[in-house]
XYZ file of C-alpha atoms in Angstrom:
689
model
C 0.000 0.000 0.000
C 2.770 2.472 0.931
C 2.955 5.594 3.099
C 1.683 3.751 6.164
C 4.722 2.834 8.308
C 6.728 5.414 10.243
C 10.146 4.765 11.753
C 10.251 5.661 15.444
C 13.476 7.689 15.167
C 12.122 9.780 12.273
C 8.904 10.389 14.180
C 10.929 11.574 17.191
C 12.994 13.916 15.013
C 9.885 15.336 13.375
C 8.341 15.813 16.782
C 11.359 17.823 17.896
C 10.692 20.484 15.238
C 7.072 20.700 16.382
C 8.161 20.914 20.021
C 10.576 23.698 19.128
C 7.562 25.553 17.742
C 5.683 24.882 21.011
C 8.652 26.222 22.989
C 8.628 29.487 21.025
C 4.897 29.840 21.671
C 5.558 29.360 25.417
C 8.179 32.115 25.429
C 6.235 34.368 23.029
C 9.132 34.327 20.589
C 7.652 35.145 17.169
C 8.815 32.667 14.561
C 8.710 31.415 11.008
C 8.102 27.708 10.360
C 9.828 26.903 7.043
C 9.438 23.605 5.271
C 9.028 22.209 1.787
C 5.896 21.101 -0.024
C 4.053 18.162 1.520
C 5.884 18.469 4.833
C 2.745 19.083 6.817
C 2.942 22.830 7.406
C -0.797 22.905 7.961
C -0.447 19.862 10.224
C 2.214 21.738 12.232
C -0.037 24.803 12.394
C -2.948 22.708 13.656
C -0.711 20.934 16.201
C 0.448 24.352 17.401
C -3.176 25.455 17.742
C -3.997 22.310 19.719
C -0.997 22.831 21.985
C -1.913 26.436 22.772
C -5.528 25.418 23.386
C -4.527 22.585 25.725
C -2.187 24.843 27.725
C -4.038 28.149 27.750
C -7.720 27.635 26.957
C -9.033 28.530 30.407
C -6.691 31.497 30.720
C -7.745 32.765 27.288
C -11.426 32.375 28.149
C -11.085 34.194 31.478
C -9.453 37.172 29.709
C -11.883 37.055 26.755
C -8.970 36.391 24.380
C -8.696 34.348 21.179
C -6.127 32.663 18.992
C -6.227 34.148 15.471
C -5.474 31.780 12.613
C -5.165 33.591 9.284
C -5.268 31.873 5.881
C -4.792 32.995 2.285
C -8.093 31.567 1.001
C -11.512 30.543 2.304
C -10.810 26.979 1.142
C -7.745 26.841 3.414
C -9.744 28.297 6.316
C -12.451 25.648 5.883
C -9.819 22.876 5.744
C -8.211 23.981 9.014
C -11.627 24.279 10.704
C -12.436 20.742 9.608
C -9.101 19.348 10.831
C -9.083 21.229 14.140
C -12.726 20.763 15.051
C -14.797 23.163 17.099
C -12.960 25.435 19.531
C -14.329 28.365 21.484
C -10.956 30.123 21.665
C -9.839 29.964 18.008
C -10.945 32.239 15.160
C -9.999 30.899 11.719
C -10.481 33.165 8.719
C -8.894 34.907 5.751
C -6.859 38.021 6.456
C -9.632 40.229 5.045
C -12.241 38.761 7.354
C -9.930 39.075 10.370
C -8.879 42.669 9.637
C -12.520 43.623 9.156
C -13.493 42.000 12.465
C -10.785 44.086 14.163
C -11.606 47.464 12.645
C -15.359 47.267 11.949
C -16.302 48.349 15.478
C -13.994 51.369 15.272
C -16.705 53.095 13.285
C -15.583 56.664 13.890
C -11.922 56.007 13.027
C -12.848 53.997 9.897
C -15.266 56.740 8.849
C -12.484 59.320 9.215
C -10.255 57.236 6.921
C -13.106 56.940 4.443
C -13.588 60.707 4.417
C -9.855 61.084 3.856
C -9.941 58.607 0.945
C -12.957 60.355 -0.629
C -11.135 63.690 -0.424
C -8.006 62.109 -1.921
C -10.046 60.654 -4.795
C -11.679 64.029 -5.413
C -8.247 65.658 -5.434
C -7.000 62.994 -7.866
C -9.912 63.717 -10.234
C -9.280 67.465 -9.953
C -5.601 66.925 -10.801
C -6.553 64.841 -13.827
C -9.039 67.485 -14.992
C -6.427 70.200 -14.618
C -3.529 68.394 -16.304
C -4.559 65.613 -18.710
C -4.627 66.559 -22.422
C -8.040 64.854 -22.811
C -9.638 67.623 -20.740
C -7.925 70.609 -22.350
C -11.161 71.943 -23.912
C -12.905 71.679 -20.553
C -10.156 73.728 -18.896
C -10.711 76.501 -21.445
C -14.223 77.024 -20.003
C -14.568 79.528 -17.180
C -15.768 78.232 -13.802
C -19.404 79.265 -14.332
C -19.540 77.425 -17.678
C -17.916 74.366 -16.093
C -20.581 74.403 -13.383
C -23.343 74.895 -15.951
C -22.019 72.020 -18.088
C -22.129 69.620 -15.151
C -25.610 70.794 -14.195
C -26.824 70.382 -17.784
C -25.406 66.868 -18.112
C -26.722 65.824 -14.706
C -30.218 67.000 -15.633
C -29.897 64.847 -18.752
C -28.185 61.914 -16.994
C -30.835 59.397 -18.045
C -30.569 60.495 -21.671
C -26.760 60.306 -21.413
C -26.810 56.786 -19.964
C -29.288 55.553 -22.575
C -27.173 56.982 -25.391
C -23.819 55.827 -23.998
C -23.661 52.611 -26.025
C -24.576 54.232 -29.361
C -21.950 55.003 -31.979
C -20.500 58.521 -32.107
C -23.080 59.872 -34.552
C -25.996 58.337 -32.630
C -24.628 59.570 -29.309
C -24.232 63.140 -30.591
C -27.749 63.113 -32.003
C -29.124 61.995 -28.622
C -27.481 64.839 -26.685
C -29.530 67.987 -25.872
C -29.311 70.905 -28.329
C -27.813 73.071 -25.607
C -24.749 70.823 -25.501
C -24.175 71.345 -29.225
C -24.847 75.076 -29.006
C -22.679 75.895 -25.984
C -20.178 73.059 -25.790
C -19.374 72.274 -29.417
C -15.671 71.797 -28.705
C -16.377 69.263 -25.949
C -18.830 67.126 -27.934
C -16.588 67.056 -31.029
C -14.697 64.067 -29.599
C -17.239 61.637 -28.153
C -14.720 59.400 -26.379
C -13.148 62.356 -24.529
C -16.594 63.777 -23.859
C -17.721 60.547 -22.161
C -14.487 60.361 -20.179
C -15.043 63.921 -18.965
C -18.678 63.420 -18.009
C -17.892 60.153 -16.211
C -15.166 61.910 -14.212
C -17.484 64.799 -13.327
C -20.282 62.424 -12.294
C -17.903 60.407 -10.121
C -16.575 63.560 -8.436
C -20.143 64.705 -7.855
C -21.037 61.354 -6.254
C -18.027 61.613 -3.945
C -18.810 65.218 -2.970
C -22.449 64.339 -2.287
C -21.315 61.347 -0.225
C -19.145 63.645 1.919
C -22.118 65.952 2.413
C -24.349 63.048 3.441
C -21.713 61.867 5.918
C -21.472 65.376 7.353
C -25.272 65.576 7.643
C -25.356 62.230 9.450
C -27.790 60.671 6.975
C -29.023 57.166 7.753
C -26.916 55.060 5.338
C -23.835 57.251 5.609
C -22.848 56.832 9.248
C -20.528 53.862 8.783
C -18.401 52.042 6.228
C -19.061 48.438 5.276
C -17.191 45.624 3.558
C -18.693 42.766 1.558
C -16.364 39.912 0.535
C -18.629 39.188 -2.451
C -17.481 42.342 -4.247
C -13.924 43.259 -5.153
C -14.290 46.891 -6.120
C -14.727 50.093 -4.192
C -18.102 51.821 -4.112
C -16.827 54.667 -1.974
C -19.912 56.805 -2.590
C -22.055 53.912 -1.328
C -19.787 53.483 1.748
C -18.503 50.087 0.545
C -14.804 49.217 0.332
C -12.880 46.576 -1.625
C -10.437 43.966 -0.333
C -7.385 46.145 -1.012
C -8.930 49.235 0.576
C -9.830 47.159 3.635
C -6.145 46.241 4.108
C -5.179 49.865 3.518
C -7.606 51.074 6.214
C -6.453 48.348 8.607
C -2.796 49.268 8.143
C -3.413 52.989 8.578
C -5.445 52.498 11.760
C -2.887 50.190 13.356
C 0.015 52.392 12.278
C -1.634 55.607 13.499
C -3.318 54.591 16.746
C -1.446 52.827 19.602
C -4.897 51.998 20.977
C -5.585 49.839 17.886
C -2.303 47.960 18.382
C -3.207 47.466 22.020
C -6.624 46.152 21.004
C -5.049 43.513 18.728
C -2.464 42.489 21.361
C -5.045 42.257 24.138
C -7.553 40.281 22.083
C -5.162 38.056 20.092
C -2.059 37.067 22.103
C -1.474 34.297 19.521
C -1.583 34.926 15.748
C -0.775 32.079 13.336
C -0.477 32.822 9.604
C -0.759 30.057 6.996
C 1.101 30.179 3.630
C 2.989 33.330 4.609
C 4.794 33.512 1.248
C 1.508 34.404 -0.484
C 0.565 37.054 2.079
C 0.682 40.692 0.941
C 3.505 42.915 2.194
C 1.027 45.187 3.959
C -0.183 42.302 6.157
C 3.371 41.501 7.296
C 3.903 45.208 8.003
C 0.794 45.187 10.220
C 2.094 42.152 12.114
C 5.511 43.732 12.592
C 3.985 46.950 13.977
C 1.899 44.923 16.434
C 4.873 42.726 17.426
C 7.205 45.695 18.003
C 4.539 47.553 20.011
C 4.023 44.485 22.224
C 7.766 44.381 22.961
C 7.774 48.120 23.680
C 4.953 47.918 26.246
C 6.221 44.546 27.548
C 3.095 42.589 26.619
C 3.186 39.022 25.350
C 2.315 38.159 21.763
C 3.269 35.167 19.622
C 3.157 35.616 15.846
C 4.006 32.518 13.792
C 4.349 32.334 10.014
C 3.981 28.949 8.304
C 5.140 28.537 4.728
C 7.937 28.223 2.226
C 9.474 31.070 0.236
C 10.232 28.704 -2.672
C 6.493 28.194 -3.093
C 5.954 31.910 -3.685
C 4.419 32.032 -7.176
C 2.275 35.167 -6.872
C 3.662 38.611 -7.672
C 1.722 40.065 -4.719
C 3.163 37.644 -2.125
C 5.846 38.634 0.386
C 8.044 35.665 -0.654
C 11.657 36.073 0.478
C 11.013 39.550 1.940
C 9.487 38.222 5.168
C 12.548 38.737 7.375
C 13.124 42.143 5.849
C 9.592 43.351 6.701
C 9.363 41.497 10.017
C 12.914 41.143 11.384
C 14.140 39.169 14.425
C 11.938 36.138 13.780
C 13.194 32.792 15.097
C 13.371 29.916 12.605
C 12.042 26.361 12.695
C 12.812 23.962 9.812
C 11.165 20.635 9.062
C 12.779 18.109 6.723
C 10.169 15.350 6.620
C 7.603 14.892 3.859
C 4.201 13.368 4.636
C 2.620 13.657 1.187
C 4.547 11.904 -1.515
C 6.386 8.743 -2.419
C 10.200 8.931 -2.393
C 10.436 9.014 -6.187
C 8.426 12.265 -6.231
C 10.373 13.713 -3.281
C 13.717 13.049 -4.971
C 12.658 14.977 -8.080
C 11.245 17.814 -5.950
C 14.556 18.069 -4.046
C 16.399 18.256 -7.351
C 14.138 21.028 -8.645
C 14.468 22.952 -5.402
C 18.239 22.430 -5.125
C 18.746 24.422 -1.900
C 19.370 23.867 1.823
C 15.981 22.211 2.426
C 16.335 18.549 1.422
C 13.290 16.472 2.282
C 12.939 12.799 3.075
C 9.780 10.810 3.602
C 8.573 10.267 7.149
C 7.447 6.813 5.994
C 9.745 3.809 5.846
C 7.561 2.264 3.095
C 7.655 5.290 0.784
C 9.002 3.484 -2.275
C 6.716 2.567 -5.161
C 6.030 5.911 -6.811
C 6.660 6.573 -10.479
C 8.188 9.555 -12.321
C 8.980 9.707 -16.031
C 10.005 12.628 -18.216
C 9.149 12.549 -21.931
C 9.785 14.855 -24.850
C 7.530 15.166 -27.858
C 5.409 17.545 -29.945
C 2.654 19.881 -28.766
C 0.123 18.091 -30.977
C 0.857 14.892 -29.008
C -0.346 16.409 -25.715
C -3.860 14.989 -26.008
C -2.547 11.490 -26.726
C -0.063 11.805 -23.851
C -2.875 12.750 -21.432
C -4.937 9.845 -22.746
C -2.049 7.465 -22.096
C -1.754 8.779 -18.513
C -5.482 8.214 -17.992
C -5.177 4.686 -19.368
C -2.062 3.884 -17.317
C -3.673 4.877 -14.019
C -7.251 3.846 -14.851
C -8.601 7.394 -14.474
C -12.285 7.700 -13.565
C -14.527 9.986 -11.499
C -13.261 8.535 -8.221
C -9.658 8.265 -9.424
C -9.119 11.535 -11.255
C -6.125 12.356 -13.413
C -5.020 15.936 -12.799
C -3.325 17.569 -15.744
C -1.426 20.877 -15.600
C -0.645 23.190 -18.483
C 1.831 26.052 -18.607
C -0.575 28.082 -20.771
C -3.994 29.409 -19.809
C -5.262 28.843 -23.330
C -4.808 25.071 -23.163
C -6.496 24.882 -19.752
C -9.491 26.762 -21.169
C -9.538 24.626 -24.312
C -9.444 21.288 -22.488
C -11.910 22.514 -19.823
C -14.506 23.565 -22.401
C -14.438 27.365 -22.263
C -11.909 28.304 -24.948
C -14.193 30.996 -26.465
C -14.589 32.634 -23.043
C -10.821 32.732 -22.690
C -10.307 34.094 -26.206
C -12.822 36.918 -25.675
C -11.102 38.145 -22.539
C -7.634 37.624 -24.002
C -8.505 40.031 -26.831
C -9.870 42.717 -24.465
C -7.701 45.842 -24.397
C -6.982 45.718 -20.647
C -5.223 42.357 -21.116
C -2.918 43.493 -23.910
C 0.822 43.950 -23.317
C 1.811 43.800 -19.651
C -1.884 43.544 -18.753
C -1.821 39.938 -19.991
C -0.220 38.839 -16.717
C -3.464 39.728 -14.937
C -5.556 37.482 -17.167
C -4.578 34.305 -15.323
C -5.648 35.757 -11.980
C -8.709 37.702 -13.096
C -10.230 34.943 -15.228
C -8.909 31.642 -13.860
C -8.455 32.206 -10.118
C -10.337 29.756 -7.906
C -10.449 32.418 -5.205
C -13.245 34.730 -6.362
C -11.663 37.595 -4.413
C -9.116 37.856 -7.246
C -11.505 37.741 -10.234
C -11.632 40.845 -12.436
C -14.608 43.226 -12.445
C -16.361 41.724 -15.477
C -15.478 38.168 -14.483
C -16.778 38.731 -10.952
C -20.118 39.917 -12.345
C -20.317 36.896 -14.664
C -19.450 34.582 -11.784
C -22.294 36.013 -9.669
C -24.653 35.672 -12.626
C -23.691 32.037 -13.329
C -23.881 31.271 -9.614
C -27.489 32.481 -9.525
C -28.238 30.663 -12.787
C -26.898 27.398 -11.306
C -28.343 27.718 -7.804
C -31.962 28.396 -8.791
C -31.851 25.193 -10.853
C -30.497 23.133 -7.961
C -33.351 21.989 -5.715
C -30.863 21.135 -2.947
C -29.582 24.723 -2.748
C -30.608 26.504 0.494
C -32.637 29.666 -0.080
C -30.293 31.682 2.154
C -27.497 31.080 -0.391
C -29.620 32.293 -3.298
C -31.180 35.413 -1.805
C -29.009 38.358 -0.729
C -30.926 39.184 2.458
C -33.252 37.540 4.964
C -36.206 39.424 3.459
C -37.314 36.233 1.719
C -38.390 34.956 5.156
C -41.260 37.461 5.086
C -42.582 36.077 1.804
C -45.382 33.548 1.611
C -44.573 30.091 0.265
C -46.675 30.868 -2.809
C -44.790 34.093 -3.569
C -41.474 32.381 -2.950
C -42.353 29.611 -5.382
C -43.364 32.163 -8.008
C -40.067 34.014 -7.531
C -37.993 30.834 -7.936
C -40.018 29.915 -11.037
C -39.433 33.395 -12.445
C -35.676 33.160 -11.849
C -35.536 29.666 -13.372
C -37.282 30.911 -16.505
C -34.436 33.332 -17.224
C -32.443 31.600 -19.916
C -30.807 31.910 -23.297
C -28.230 30.277 -25.545
C -25.887 33.248 -25.235
C -24.998 35.819 -22.610
C -26.834 38.476 -24.609
C -30.045 36.426 -24.719
C -29.826 35.825 -20.969
C -29.262 39.537 -20.225
C -32.209 40.533 -22.431
C -34.450 38.038 -20.595
C -33.284 39.319 -17.190
C -33.905 42.984 -17.983
C -37.192 42.432 -19.802
C -38.437 40.898 -16.545
C -36.733 43.579 -14.440
C -38.373 46.427 -16.368
C -41.872 44.976 -16.132
C -41.861 43.175 -12.780
C -43.321 44.590 -9.582
C -41.564 41.957 -7.490
C -39.192 43.880 -5.213
C -37.235 40.764 -4.204
C -36.543 39.986 -7.875
C -35.337 43.543 -8.400
C -33.155 43.369 -5.293
C -31.515 40.112 -6.460
C -30.772 41.558 -9.901
C -29.424 44.807 -8.424
C -27.098 42.836 -6.157
C -25.844 40.746 -9.071
C -25.063 43.684 -11.351
C -23.935 46.179 -8.667
C -24.252 49.232 -10.962
C -22.854 52.708 -10.292
C -25.928 54.240 -11.893
C -29.310 52.657 -12.657
C -29.520 48.907 -13.307
C -30.337 48.301 -16.968
C -29.341 46.282 -20.008
C -27.548 49.313 -21.477
C -25.845 49.918 -18.142
C -24.419 46.384 -18.117
C -23.088 46.773 -21.676
C -21.460 50.026 -20.605
C -19.937 48.316 -17.564
C -18.377 45.597 -19.722
C -17.070 48.178 -22.187
C -15.410 50.446 -19.616
C -14.059 47.485 -17.598
C -12.386 45.820 -20.582
C -11.412 48.735 -22.820
C -9.572 52.005 -22.262
C -10.293 53.356 -25.748
C -12.679 52.298 -28.499
C -13.886 53.147 -31.988
C -16.407 55.977 -31.623
C -18.069 55.082 -34.913
C -19.274 51.784 -33.448
C -22.036 51.102 -30.957
C -21.008 49.485 -27.677
C -22.875 46.315 -28.593
C -20.709 45.865 -31.683
C -17.490 46.432 -29.736
C -18.354 43.815 -27.110
C -20.327 41.569 -29.471
C -17.930 38.665 -28.917
C -18.540 38.893 -25.181
C -22.306 38.983 -25.631
C -22.162 36.034 -28.031
C -20.466 33.771 -25.471
C -22.455 30.568 -25.077
C -24.066 29.970 -21.682
C -22.786 26.395 -21.765
C -19.190 27.694 -22.016
C -19.778 30.236 -19.262
C -21.086 27.403 -17.081
C -17.968 25.344 -17.863
C -15.879 28.349 -16.796
C -17.989 28.790 -13.649
C -17.541 25.122 -12.682
C -13.795 25.401 -13.343
C -13.501 28.420 -11.016
C -15.786 26.689 -8.512
C -13.566 23.560 -8.578
C -16.082 20.966 -9.704
C -13.526 18.152 -9.905
C -15.617 14.984 -9.840
C -14.585 13.913 -13.319
C -12.199 11.551 -15.082
C -9.662 14.248 -16.040
C -9.306 17.721 -14.495
C -7.240 20.457 -16.089
C -5.371 23.146 -14.166
C -3.026 26.074 -14.483
C 0.127 25.633 -12.418
C -0.984 28.403 -10.053
C -4.428 26.954 -9.411
C -3.080 23.741 -7.860
C -1.197 25.547 -5.095
C -1.774 23.847 -1.733
C -3.452 20.787 -3.280
C -2.322 17.198 -3.761
C -3.265 14.506 -6.276
C -2.479 10.805 -6.638
C -1.886 11.060 -10.396
C -0.423 14.120 -12.132
C 0.468 14.886 -15.762
C 2.343 18.077 -16.693
C 2.610 19.558 -20.178
C 5.744 21.701 -20.138
C 7.525 23.930 -22.641
C 10.288 26.521 -22.591
C 7.772 29.337 -22.007
C 5.287 30.006 -19.236
C 2.503 31.971 -20.930
C 3.940 35.416 -21.695
C 7.072 34.678 -19.632
C 9.155 33.703 -22.618
C 11.934 31.215 -21.950
C 11.086 30.917 -18.233
C 11.630 27.163 -17.892
C 14.399 27.184 -20.475
C 16.224 29.744 -18.300
C 15.684 27.585 -15.227
C 17.368 24.604 -16.861
C 20.150 26.716 -18.416
C 21.045 28.266 -15.044
C 20.467 25.111 -13.027
C 23.382 24.302 -10.708
C 24.954 27.763 -10.896
C 25.916 29.690 -7.756
C 23.465 32.114 -6.131
C 25.259 35.169 -7.559
C 25.000 33.737 -11.095
C 21.275 32.978 -11.224
C 18.590 35.428 -12.319
C 15.173 36.300 -10.911
C 13.790 34.444 -13.930
C 15.512 31.283 -12.695
C 13.923 31.691 -9.259
C 10.466 32.242 -10.714
C 10.774 29.225 -13.007
C 12.087 27.070 -10.146
C 9.254 28.103 -7.808
C 6.527 27.391 -10.352
C 8.013 24.040 -11.425
C 8.547 23.046 -7.778
C 4.911 23.754 -6.933
C 3.800 21.755 -9.988
C 5.802 18.555 -9.381
C 5.055 18.510 -5.643
C 1.314 18.234 -6.258
C 1.907 14.556 -7.094
C 1.517 11.948 -4.370
C 2.456 8.806 -6.299
C 2.523 9.083 -10.089
C 3.991 11.866 -12.214
C 4.457 12.144 -15.972
C 5.888 15.170 -17.768
C 5.808 15.909 -21.488
C 8.243 18.579 -22.724
C 7.062 19.981 -26.064
C 9.973 22.227 -27.152
C 13.540 21.647 -28.289
C 15.652 20.370 -25.385
C 19.100 19.760 -26.836
C 20.748 22.762 -25.091
C 19.216 21.903 -21.723
C 19.084 18.116 -21.855
C 21.936 17.599 -19.389
C 20.277 19.824 -16.761
C 16.936 18.131 -17.318
C 18.521 14.737 -16.696
C 20.111 16.026 -13.485
C 16.638 16.923 -12.266
C 14.427 14.183 -13.716
C 16.774 11.338 -14.595
C 16.463 9.507 -17.908
C 14.488 11.295 -20.638
C 12.238 9.276 -22.947
C 10.842 10.040 -26.380
C 7.044 9.909 -26.529
C 5.797 7.964 -29.535
C 2.621 6.383 -30.859
C 3.929 2.877 -30.365
C 4.484 3.136 -26.625
C 2.548 0.574 -24.596
C 0.681 1.080 -21.323
C 3.232 -1.118 -19.548
C 6.230 0.789 -20.959
C 4.654 4.125 -20.138
């Protein structure tokens, strides 16, 4: 069977690293627990939680204190909750949820920061209006004409919004005569005109929001955060994930009382997958830690992770000790995930001071083979892997690609990928964001348009699932006041919304929205589309346009510009939704390298080339620089190493790799890492493979 017998001496040695961690928690010596993939970092974190609970539960309860456990994703938080079990002294959550729980009751201080941010945004808009070439004609107007122009456009806001998606000629024709008579120079360039009006409307919303805050109006007395949305609606008092961290940092940096609050309430803070954590979070922890030392209060902050598994540009990675100095170190050498054959390859890829060995004495029996071939042989290669390991729904083959396009193609949403790939915001350096904003399994990181589509497909799926609880479908508890009859009619109405394409679905939704008197239906739709202005079909088209394009052809209507998006098939959007939602009960699952982070699979196939998406020559550079001294390797080498290390260490038992580019220059390095290299051919048998 394998991975079932543990040598007593190895178990004792492993236990010593855990006990060292316990010792640091006893002495409140903040630390970093470093270990390679599959070593049981989460296991060590959970053991540390259990130890602190067993030693200090009653003391924590008597002082109304908690242990904070912070994770990178909700999936990780749920996993730790499941492994730990119920505890009345532990709070497990993502960093956003924990920061919000700390600052949300500081309503006055958060409101002050919000006022400051609104004023900063207004100042930013004013600076743009006074300096950007696009607004030169506006600057030529005197102040009274500028005021009159805004007043005129605001009075005609509905007409403006309805005309927004028309082509330039249609848009001009829809504007009031007074605009043409008095502001001919402004309307001459429709794109600049829209940009100007949008800026003026936004500034007006912010100014009015400040006035409502000052007047103490009902919905403007406090700021709120909703994890479902990843964009600021400052004028509606709602902040995004990034702004939440910004507010949290500023409060803790500015007010000693806030630091004291954190120290008093959370004497133990454990952070999972530290390498993926944003710099600002580590800065917050360092401020809290240093303040605790200054006032001679006890706090234990422990980071669990591995800098070599840092594959996100936003993660702290190797900068941890720079941003939070004087941390003690605990290393763990044992691997609890994989067979020795996998571990040996992973050690070779990593090629640093952390060399793992299996904790199990019966860890032999895994299988690793490296093949080279052609890109057109990838499908046959995957098929051979599935055949070799008898892949089925309960024994899934997990296949990783180095390109997003192939993941989308094999997962059944290639057209969805192509549409977003061609959008202007993902051209050039913007392409790097496409992987995160379209393919991330953590919906916090989806782009604006993708987040809207995800919410729409979620509703589409949930109303058709009879097992889905109503509380997950409806945005508030207001449905509890509805009669069973009305509730049934509402569900029937939502189920009836359908279409072959996104456009057909949107038309159906807004035809019902415009004619329905059902306030719950309207509320659901408003929550899904989250519009700055009124909720409408035209408003959604405008949202897609401005989210995906910076400039566009004024002679075309919006619908023509985003026609490809509107023509996306619902079946492909559902395939994309299920991919993001990790519906993995199938014979073969396809992944990007990034999306498998933190996961493990019995059987893994990797399709590898010299490039990694737009990172040209990334893996080729890794192999070319392999074995060189630290001062001779490039940042490209480190990035390639980290990504490849994460990929190969997902495998528990079986791993096959197909390299689809020329390897002659790097063959020797490849063999140092993977051993013998085989040619993939049609004649290969299941037994040979």
